[in-house]
Coordinates of N, CA and C in Angstrom, one line a residue:
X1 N -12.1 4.1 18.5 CA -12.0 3.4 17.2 C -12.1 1.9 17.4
X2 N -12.9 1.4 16.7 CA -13.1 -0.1 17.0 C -12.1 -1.4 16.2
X3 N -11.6 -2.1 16.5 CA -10.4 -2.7 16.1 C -10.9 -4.0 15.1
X4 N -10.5 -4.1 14.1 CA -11.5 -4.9 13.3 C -9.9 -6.0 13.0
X5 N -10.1 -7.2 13.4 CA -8.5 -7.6 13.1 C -8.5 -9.0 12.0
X6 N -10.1 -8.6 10.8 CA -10.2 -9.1 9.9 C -9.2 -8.2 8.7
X7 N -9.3 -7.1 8.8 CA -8.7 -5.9 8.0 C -6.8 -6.2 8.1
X8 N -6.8 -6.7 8.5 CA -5.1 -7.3 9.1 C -4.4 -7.8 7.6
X9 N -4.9 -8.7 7.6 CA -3.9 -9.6 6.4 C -4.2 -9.0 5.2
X10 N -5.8 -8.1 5.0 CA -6.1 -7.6 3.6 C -5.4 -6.3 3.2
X11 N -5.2 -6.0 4.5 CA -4.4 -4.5 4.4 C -2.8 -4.8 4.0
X12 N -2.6 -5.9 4.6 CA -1.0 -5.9 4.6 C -0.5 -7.0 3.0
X13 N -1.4 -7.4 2.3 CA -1.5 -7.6 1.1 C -1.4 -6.9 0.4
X14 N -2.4 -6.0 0.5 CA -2.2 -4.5 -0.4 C -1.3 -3.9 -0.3
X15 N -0.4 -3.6 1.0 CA 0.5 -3.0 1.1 C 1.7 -3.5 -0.3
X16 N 1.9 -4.9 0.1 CA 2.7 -5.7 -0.4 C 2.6 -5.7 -2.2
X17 N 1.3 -5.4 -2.5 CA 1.6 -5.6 -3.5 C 1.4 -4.1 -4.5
X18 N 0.9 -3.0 -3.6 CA 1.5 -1.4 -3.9 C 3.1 -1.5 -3.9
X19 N 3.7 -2.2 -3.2 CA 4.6 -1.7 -3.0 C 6.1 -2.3 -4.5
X20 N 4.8 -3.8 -4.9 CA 5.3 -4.4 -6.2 C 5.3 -3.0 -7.0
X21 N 4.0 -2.5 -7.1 CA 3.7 -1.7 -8.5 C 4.9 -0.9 -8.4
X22 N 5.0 0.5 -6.8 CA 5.6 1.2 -7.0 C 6.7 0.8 -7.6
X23 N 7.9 -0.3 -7.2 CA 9.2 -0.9 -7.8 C 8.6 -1.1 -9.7
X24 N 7.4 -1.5 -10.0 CA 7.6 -1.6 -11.4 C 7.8 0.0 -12.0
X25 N 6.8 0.8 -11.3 CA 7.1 2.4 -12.2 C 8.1 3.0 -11.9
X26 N 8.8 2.8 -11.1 CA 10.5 2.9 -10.8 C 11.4 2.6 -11.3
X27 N 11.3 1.0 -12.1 CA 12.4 0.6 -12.4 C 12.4 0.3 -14.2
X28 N 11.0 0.2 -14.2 CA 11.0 -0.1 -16.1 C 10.2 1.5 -16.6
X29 N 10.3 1.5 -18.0 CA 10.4 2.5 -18.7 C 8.4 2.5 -18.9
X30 N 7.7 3.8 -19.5 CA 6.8 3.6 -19.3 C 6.4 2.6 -21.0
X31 N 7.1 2.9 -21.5 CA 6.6 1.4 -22.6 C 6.8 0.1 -22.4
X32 N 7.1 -0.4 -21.1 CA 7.8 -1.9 -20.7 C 6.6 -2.2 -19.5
X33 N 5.9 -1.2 -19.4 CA 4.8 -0.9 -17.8 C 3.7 -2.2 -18.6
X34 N 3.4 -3.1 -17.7 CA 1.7 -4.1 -18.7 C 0.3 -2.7 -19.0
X35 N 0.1 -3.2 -20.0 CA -0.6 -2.3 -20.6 C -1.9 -1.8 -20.0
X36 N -2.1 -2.6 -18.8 CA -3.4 -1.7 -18.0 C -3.1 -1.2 -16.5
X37 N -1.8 -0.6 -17.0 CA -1.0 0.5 -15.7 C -1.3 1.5 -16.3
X38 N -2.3 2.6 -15.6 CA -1.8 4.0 -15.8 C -0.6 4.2 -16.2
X39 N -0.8 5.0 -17.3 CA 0.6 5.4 -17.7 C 1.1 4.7 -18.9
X40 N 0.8 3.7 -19.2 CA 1.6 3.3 -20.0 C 1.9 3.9 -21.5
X41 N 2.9 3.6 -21.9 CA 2.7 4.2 -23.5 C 3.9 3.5 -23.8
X42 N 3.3 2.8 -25.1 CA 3.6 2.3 -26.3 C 5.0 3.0 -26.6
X43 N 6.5 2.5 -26.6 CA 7.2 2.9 -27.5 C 8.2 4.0 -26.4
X44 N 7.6 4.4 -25.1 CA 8.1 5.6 -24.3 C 9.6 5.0 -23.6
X45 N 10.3 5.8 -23.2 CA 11.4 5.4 -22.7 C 11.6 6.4 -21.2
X46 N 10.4 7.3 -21.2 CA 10.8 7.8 -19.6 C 9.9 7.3 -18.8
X47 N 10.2 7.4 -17.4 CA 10.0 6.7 -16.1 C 8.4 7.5 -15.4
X48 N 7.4 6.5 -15.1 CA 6.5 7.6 -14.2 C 6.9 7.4 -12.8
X49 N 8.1 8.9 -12.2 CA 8.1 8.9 -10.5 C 7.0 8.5 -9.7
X50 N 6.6 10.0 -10.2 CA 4.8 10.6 -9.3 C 4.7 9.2 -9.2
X51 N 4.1 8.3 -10.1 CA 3.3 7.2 -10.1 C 4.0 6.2 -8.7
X52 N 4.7 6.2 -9.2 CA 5.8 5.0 -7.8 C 5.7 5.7 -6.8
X53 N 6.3 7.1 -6.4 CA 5.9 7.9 -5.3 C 4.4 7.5 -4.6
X54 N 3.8 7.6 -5.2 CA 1.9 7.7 -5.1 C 1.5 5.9 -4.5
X55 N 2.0 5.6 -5.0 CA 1.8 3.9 -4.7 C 2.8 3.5 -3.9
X56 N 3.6 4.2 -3.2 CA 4.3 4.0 -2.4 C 4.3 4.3 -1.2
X57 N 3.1 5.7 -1.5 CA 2.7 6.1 -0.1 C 1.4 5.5 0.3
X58 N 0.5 4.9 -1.3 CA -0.2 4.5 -0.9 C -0.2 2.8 0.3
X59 N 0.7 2.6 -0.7 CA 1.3 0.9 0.2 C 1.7 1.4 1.9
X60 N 2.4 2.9 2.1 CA 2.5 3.2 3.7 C 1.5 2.7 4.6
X61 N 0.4 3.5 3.7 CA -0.8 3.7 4.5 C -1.7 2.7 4.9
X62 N -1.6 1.4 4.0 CA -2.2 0.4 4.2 C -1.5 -0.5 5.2
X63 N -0.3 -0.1 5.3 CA 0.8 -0.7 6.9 C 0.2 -0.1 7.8
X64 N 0.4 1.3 7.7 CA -0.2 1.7 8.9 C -1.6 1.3 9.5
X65 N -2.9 0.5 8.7 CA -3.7 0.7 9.0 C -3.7 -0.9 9.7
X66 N -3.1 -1.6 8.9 CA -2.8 -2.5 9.6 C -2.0 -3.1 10.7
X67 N -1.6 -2.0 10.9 CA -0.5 -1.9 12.1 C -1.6 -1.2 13.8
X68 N -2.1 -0.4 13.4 CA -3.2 0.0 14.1 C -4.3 -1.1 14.4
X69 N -4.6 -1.6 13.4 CA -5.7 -3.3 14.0 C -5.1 -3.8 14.4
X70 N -3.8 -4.0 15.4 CA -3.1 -4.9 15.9 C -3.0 -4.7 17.3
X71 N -3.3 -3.3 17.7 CA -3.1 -2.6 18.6 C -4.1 -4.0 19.7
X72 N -4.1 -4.2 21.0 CA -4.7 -5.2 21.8 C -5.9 -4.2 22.7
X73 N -7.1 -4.9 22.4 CA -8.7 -4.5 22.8 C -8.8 -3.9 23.8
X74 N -7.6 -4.6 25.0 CA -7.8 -4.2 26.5 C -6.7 -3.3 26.9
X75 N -6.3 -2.4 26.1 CA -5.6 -1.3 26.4 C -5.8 -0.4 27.2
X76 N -7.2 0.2 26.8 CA -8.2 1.4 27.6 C -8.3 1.0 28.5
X77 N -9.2 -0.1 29.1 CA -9.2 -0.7 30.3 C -8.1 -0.4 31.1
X78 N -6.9 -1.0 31.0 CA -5.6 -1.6 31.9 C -5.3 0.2 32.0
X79 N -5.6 1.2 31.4 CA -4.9 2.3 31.3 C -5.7 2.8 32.4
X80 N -7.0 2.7 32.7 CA -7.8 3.4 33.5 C -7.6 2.8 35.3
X81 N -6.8 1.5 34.9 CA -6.8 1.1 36.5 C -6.1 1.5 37.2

């Protein structure tokens, strides 16, 4: 796998800011959500989990991926000596 370590900061942005949304569908009701979140509805007073669950694993995975481009180029090498 080739280590791209431009993907670094973009990945870990995203993370960061999945990880806003999940806290919004967690913590406000779905009529308090801004109105171009999935989910929202006018007037509602229940919570979307799923939704914060979902964006929360999504935000994992953008750590992880940026955690993986961090890994150092000359690994293989030094492993084979």
């Amino acid at each position: 796998m080739t280590k791209n370590r431009r993907l670094i900061l973009p990945a870990v942005l995203a993370g960061i800011a999945l990880l806003v949304v999940a806290a919004l569908y967690l913590a406000e009701a779905a009529g308090d959500l801004p109105s171009f979140f999935p989910g929202h509805e006018a007037g509602s007073g229940r919570h979307h989990v799923k939704h914060g669950i979902a964006a929360a694993a999504v935000a994992a995975a953008c750590f992880v991926v940026a955690w993986f481009q961090t890994e150092p180029k000359s690994r293989r090498g030094a492993a084979a000596a």
